[in-house]
Amino acid sequence: MTGLPIFTRVPKGTQPEYLHPPYRSSLKRAPARPLILLPQTLSERTGPVFGHSAVQTSDSDLTSGHAGAPSGERIVVSGRVLDEGGRAVRGALVEVWQANSAGRYKHKLDQHNAPLDPNFDGCGRALTDAEGRYKFLTIKPGAYPWGNHHNAWRPAHIHFSIFGSGLLSRLVTQMYFPGDPLLPFDPIYNCVADESAKQRLISSFDWENTSPEFALGYRFEIVLRGREATPMETR
């Protein structure tokens, strides 16, 4: 143990603000009054819990389970889930969801004029091992328009959800790709004020997990709390 409280406050500027005017939808959903901080109790840390036995090894392969192979570039996304002291978080449920290679989600609300891929659902899950590691095989997602401002395009990204031992301890973030030219224009990425924290949202090329003649590897480390925490969409 580090001696820090389990629910420590995050350093200012390292997490997205609730109100970020360039991100238009935040104008409607940001709190109009100061938040009332409720004390955390044992129930927030212990339950309800998810069933580990329901998570299968095949759930981490987003390219399988259909009649054919999905379109696009295969990639391996892996990393670790760590606490504020750099220790591995074992048994965390990591879920991902993303657009297909054409930049379209398999969801009825997504009406982007891009093709759906019948061989790609765009979601998967995995449990971290004893070293806090996770790994997904997927397709590199495409950019897509999102109507936030003139000529608005979201950079290629993968959504991550991390559950601790209980379902009430969920954190959500996004992973971006190195060198993406759309990052400077994306209000969601830029709503993090601290530049070093913003860089923690960008994955790095991973030679170790690159598969010869098959898929490039990307590494994305997720730090749950502390000064080096990964910026999250919920706090």
CSV table of C-alpha atoms in Angstrom, one decimal:
chain,number,residue,atom,x,y,z
A,1,MET,CA,0.0,0.0,0.0
A,2,THR,CA,1.2,3.5,-0.7
A,3,GLY,CA,-0.6,5.1,2.2
A,4,LEU,CA,-2.8,7.2,-0.2
A,5,PRO,CA,-6.6,7.1,0.1
A,6,ILE,CA,-8.3,4.8,-2.3
A,7,PHE,CA,-10.3,7.6,-3.8
A,8,THR,CA,-7.6,10.4,-4.0
A,9,ARG,CA,-8.3,13.6,-5.9
A,10,VAL,CA,-6.6,13.8,-9.3
A,11,PRO,CA,-4.2,16.7,-10.1
A,12,LYS,CA,-5.8,19.6,-11.8
A,13,GLY,CA,-5.6,19.6,-15.6
A,14,THR,CA,-4.8,16.0,-16.0
A,15,GLN,CA,-8.4,14.9,-16.5
A,16,PRO,CA,-11.0,16.2,-18.9
A,17,GLU,CA,-13.2,19.1,-17.6
A,18,TYR,CA,-16.9,18.5,-17.5
A,19,LEU,CA,-17.4,21.7,-19.5
A,20,HIS,CA,-15.2,22.2,-22.6
A,21,PRO,CA,-16.9,24.7,-25.0
A,22,PRO,CA,-15.2,23.4,-28.2
A,23,TYR,CA,-16.8,20.0,-27.5
A,24,ARG,CA,-20.4,21.1,-28.1
A,25,SER,CA,-22.3,18.4,-26.3
A,26,SER,CA,-20.5,19.2,-23.1
A,27,LEU,CA,-22.4,22.5,-23.0
A,28,LYS,CA,-25.6,20.6,-22.4
A,29,ARG,CA,-24.5,17.9,-20.1
A,30,ALA,CA,-21.9,19.8,-17.9
A,31,PRO,CA,-23.1,20.5,-14.3
A,32,ALA,CA,-24.5,24.0,-13.9
A,33,ARG,CA,-23.6,24.1,-10.2
A,34,PRO,CA,-20.6,22.9,-8.1
A,35,LEU,CA,-20.7,19.1,-7.5
A,36,ILE,CA,-21.5,17.7,-4.1
A,37,LEU,CA,-18.9,15.1,-3.3
A,38,LEU,CA,-20.4,12.0,-1.7
A,39,PRO,CA,-18.2,9.9,0.6
A,40,GLN,CA,-17.2,6.5,-0.9
A,41,THR,CA,-18.1,3.4,1.1
A,42,LEU,CA,-17.3,-0.3,1.0
A,43,SER,CA,-20.2,-0.9,-1.4
A,44,GLU,CA,-18.5,1.3,-4.1
A,45,ARG,CA,-15.4,-0.9,-3.9
A,46,THR,CA,-16.9,-4.4,-3.6
A,47,GLY,CA,-20.2,-4.9,-5.4
A,48,PRO,CA,-22.0,-5.8,-7.4
A,49,VAL,CA,-19.4,-8.0,-9.1
A,50,PHE,CA,-19.2,-9.4,-12.6
A,51,GLY,CA,-18.8,-13.1,-13.3
A,52,HIS,CA,-15.3,-13.9,-14.4
A,53,SER,CA,-16.3,-17.2,-15.8
A,54,ALA,CA,-18.5,-15.5,-18.4
A,55,VAL,CA,-15.4,-14.0,-20.1
A,56,GLN,CA,-13.9,-16.3,-22.7
A,57,THR,CA,-10.5,-16.2,-24.2
A,58,SER,CA,-12.0,-15.8,-27.7
A,59,ASP,CA,-13.8,-12.6,-26.5
A,60,SER,CA,-10.5,-10.7,-27.1
A,61,ASP,CA,-10.4,-11.5,-30.8
A,62,LEU,CA,-12.6,-9.0,-32.6
A,63,THR,CA,-11.7,-10.5,-36.0
A,64,SER,CA,-13.3,-13.9,-35.4
A,65,GLY,CA,-16.7,-15.4,-35.0
A,66,HIS,CA,-18.1,-14.6,-38.5
A,67,ALA,CA,-18.3,-16.2,-41.9
A,68,GLY,CA,-15.3,-14.3,-43.1
A,69,ALA,CA,-12.5,-12.0,-42.1
A,70,PRO,CA,-13.2,-8.3,-41.5
A,71,SER,CA,-11.9,-5.7,-43.9
A,72,GLY,CA,-9.0,-3.5,-42.9
A,73,GLU,CA,-5.6,-3.6,-41.3
A,74,ARG,CA,-5.2,-6.1,-38.5
A,75,ILE,CA,-3.6,-4.8,-35.3
A,76,VAL,CA,-2.7,-6.2,-31.9
A,77,VAL,CA,-3.5,-3.8,-29.0
A,78,SER,CA,-2.0,-4.8,-25.7
A,79,GLY,CA,-0.8,-3.2,-22.4
A,80,ARG,CA,-1.2,-3.3,-18.7
A,81,VAL,CA,-3.6,-2.0,-16.2
A,82,LEU,CA,-1.7,-0.4,-13.2
A,83,ASP,CA,-2.6,1.3,-10.0
A,84,GLU,CA,-1.1,4.7,-8.9
A,85,GLY,CA,1.9,2.9,-7.5
A,86,GLY,CA,2.7,1.2,-10.8
A,87,ARG,CA,1.5,-2.2,-9.5
A,88,ALA,CA,-0.4,-4.6,-11.7
A,89,VAL,CA,-4.2,-4.7,-11.4
A,90,ARG,CA,-5.1,-8.4,-11.7
A,91,GLY,CA,-8.5,-9.6,-12.8
A,92,ALA,CA,-9.8,-6.3,-14.1
A,93,LEU,CA,-12.4,-6.5,-16.9
A,94,VAL,CA,-11.2,-4.6,-19.9
A,95,GLU,CA,-13.8,-4.0,-22.6
A,96,VAL,CA,-13.3,-2.2,-26.0
A,97,TRP,CA,-15.6,-0.9,-28.7
A,98,GLN,CA,-14.7,0.8,-31.9
A,99,ALA,CA,-15.7,1.8,-35.5
A,100,ASN,CA,-14.8,-0.5,-38.4
A,101,SER,CA,-12.0,0.3,-40.9
A,102,ALA,CA,-14.4,2.6,-42.8
A,103,GLY,CA,-15.2,4.6,-39.7
A,104,ARG,CA,-18.6,3.3,-38.9
A,105,TYR,CA,-20.0,1.7,-35.8
A,106,LYS,CA,-22.4,-1.3,-35.9
A,107,HIS,CA,-25.1,0.7,-34.2
A,108,LYS,CA,-28.5,1.9,-35.4
A,109,LEU,CA,-27.8,5.5,-34.4
A,110,ASP,CA,-24.7,5.6,-36.6
A,111,GLN,CA,-25.9,6.8,-40.0
A,112,HIS,CA,-22.5,7.7,-41.4
A,113,ASN,CA,-22.4,7.2,-45.2
A,114,ALA,CA,-19.8,4.4,-44.9
A,115,PRO,CA,-20.2,0.7,-45.4
A,116,LEU,CA,-20.9,-1.7,-42.5
A,117,ASP,CA,-18.7,-4.8,-42.3
A,118,PRO,CA,-20.8,-8.0,-41.8
A,119,ASN,CA,-17.7,-9.6,-40.4
A,120,PHE,CA,-17.0,-7.1,-37.7
A,121,ASP,CA,-19.0,-6.2,-34.6
A,122,GLY,CA,-16.4,-3.9,-33.1
A,123,CYS,CA,-16.5,-5.0,-29.5
A,124,GLY,CA,-14.5,-7.3,-27.2
A,125,ARG,CA,-13.4,-8.0,-23.7
A,126,ALA,CA,-10.6,-9.5,-21.7
A,127,LEU,CA,-9.5,-10.1,-18.1
A,128,THR,CA,-6.0,-8.8,-17.0
A,129,ASP,CA,-3.6,-11.6,-16.0
A,130,ALA,CA,-1.4,-11.7,-12.8
A,131,GLU,CA,0.9,-9.0,-14.4
A,132,GLY,CA,-2.0,-6.7,-15.2
A,133,ARG,CA,-1.7,-7.5,-18.9
A,134,TYR,CA,-4.4,-7.6,-21.6
A,135,LYS,CA,-4.3,-8.2,-25.4
A,136,PHE,CA,-6.8,-7.7,-28.2
A,137,LEU,CA,-6.7,-8.7,-31.9
A,138,THR,CA,-8.7,-6.2,-33.9
A,139,ILE,CA,-8.9,-4.0,-37.0
A,140,LYS,CA,-7.5,-0.4,-37.1
A,141,PRO,CA,-10.6,1.8,-37.0
A,142,GLY,CA,-11.2,4.6,-39.5
A,143,ALA,CA,-11.8,8.3,-38.9
A,144,TYR,CA,-15.4,9.5,-39.2
A,145,PRO,CA,-17.3,12.8,-39.3
A,146,TRP,CA,-19.2,13.8,-36.2
A,147,GLY,CA,-20.8,17.2,-36.8
A,148,ASN,CA,-19.3,19.0,-33.8
A,149,HIS,CA,-17.9,21.9,-35.9
A,150,HIS,CA,-17.1,22.7,-39.5
A,151,ASN,CA,-15.3,19.8,-41.2
A,152,ALA,CA,-15.2,17.8,-37.9
A,153,TRP,CA,-13.6,14.4,-38.0
A,154,ARG,CA,-12.8,12.1,-35.1
A,155,PRO,CA,-9.3,10.7,-35.1
A,156,ALA,CA,-9.0,6.9,-35.3
A,157,HIS,CA,-9.6,5.7,-31.7
A,158,ILE,CA,-10.6,2.7,-29.6
A,159,HIS,CA,-12.9,3.1,-26.5
A,160,PHE,CA,-11.8,1.3,-23.4
A,161,SER,CA,-13.9,0.5,-20.3
A,162,ILE,CA,-12.2,-0.9,-17.2
A,163,PHE,CA,-14.0,-2.5,-14.3
A,164,GLY,CA,-12.4,-3.3,-11.0
A,165,SER,CA,-13.7,-6.0,-8.6
A,166,GLY,CA,-17.1,-4.3,-8.6
A,167,LEU,CA,-19.4,-3.0,-11.3
A,168,LEU,CA,-19.6,0.4,-9.6
A,169,SER,CA,-15.9,1.0,-10.2
A,170,ARG,CA,-16.0,1.6,-14.0
A,171,LEU,CA,-13.6,3.9,-15.8
A,172,VAL,CA,-13.8,4.8,-19.5
A,173,THR,CA,-11.1,6.3,-21.8
A,174,GLN,CA,-10.1,6.4,-25.4
A,175,MET,CA,-6.9,5.2,-27.1
A,176,TYR,CA,-5.5,7.1,-30.1
A,177,PHE,CA,-2.8,6.2,-32.6
A,178,PRO,CA,0.7,7.8,-33.0
A,179,GLY,CA,1.1,10.4,-35.7
A,180,ASP,CA,-2.6,10.9,-36.4
A,181,PRO,CA,-3.0,14.3,-38.2
A,182,LEU,CA,-6.5,14.8,-36.8
A,183,LEU,CA,-5.4,15.0,-33.2
A,184,PRO,CA,-4.7,18.7,-33.1
A,185,PHE,CA,-8.3,19.4,-34.4
A,186,ASP,CA,-10.2,17.1,-32.0
A,187,PRO,CA,-11.9,18.8,-29.1
A,188,ILE,CA,-12.4,15.5,-27.2
A,189,TYR,CA,-8.7,14.8,-27.2
A,190,ASN,CA,-7.8,18.4,-26.5
A,191,CYS,CA,-10.2,18.8,-23.5
A,192,VAL,CA,-7.3,17.6,-21.4
A,193,ALA,CA,-5.3,20.7,-20.4
A,194,ASP,CA,-2.1,19.0,-19.2
A,195,GLU,CA,0.1,18.1,-22.3
A,196,SER,CA,1.8,15.1,-20.6
A,197,ALA,CA,-1.5,13.7,-19.6
A,198,LYS,CA,-2.8,14.2,-23.1
A,199,GLN,CA,0.1,12.2,-24.5
A,200,ARG,CA,-0.9,9.2,-22.3
A,201,LEU,CA,-3.9,8.8,-24.5
A,202,ILE,CA,-1.8,8.0,-27.5
A,203,SER,CA,-0.6,4.4,-28.0
A,204,SER,CA,2.9,3.5,-29.0
A,205,PHE,CA,4.1,1.2,-31.7
A,206,ASP,CA,4.9,-2.2,-30.2
A,207,TRP,CA,7.5,-4.3,-32.0
A,208,GLU,CA,7.4,-7.0,-29.4
A,209,ASN,CA,3.7,-7.8,-30.1
A,210,THR,CA,3.9,-7.2,-33.9
A,211,SER,CA,3.1,-10.4,-35.6
A,212,PRO,CA,5.3,-11.2,-38.7
A,213,GLU,CA,3.3,-10.9,-42.0
A,214,PHE,CA,0.1,-10.6,-40.0
A,215,ALA,CA,-0.5,-7.6,-37.7
A,216,LEU,CA,1.2,-4.5,-36.3
A,217,GLY,CA,1.3,-4.1,-32.6
A,218,TYR,CA,0.3,-1.1,-30.4
A,219,ARG,CA,0.8,-0.7,-26.7
A,220,PHE,CA,-1.5,1.2,-24.4
A,221,GLU,CA,-0.8,1.4,-20.7
A,222,ILE,CA,-3.7,2.3,-18.4
A,223,VAL,CA,-2.9,3.9,-15.1
A,224,LEU,CA,-6.1,4.1,-12.9
A,225,ARG,CA,-5.2,6.8,-10.5
A,226,GLY,CA,-2.5,9.2,-9.3
A,227,ARG,CA,-0.5,11.9,-11.0
A,228,GLU,CA,0.3,9.6,-13.9
A,229,ALA,CA,-3.3,8.5,-14.4
A,230,THR,CA,-4.7,7.9,-17.9
A,231,PRO,CA,-7.3,10.7,-18.6
A,232,MET,CA,-10.8,9.2,-18.2
A,233,GLU,CA,-14.2,10.2,-19.5
A,234,THR,CA,-15.7,9.6,-16.0
A,235,ARG,CA,-14.2,10.5,-12.6
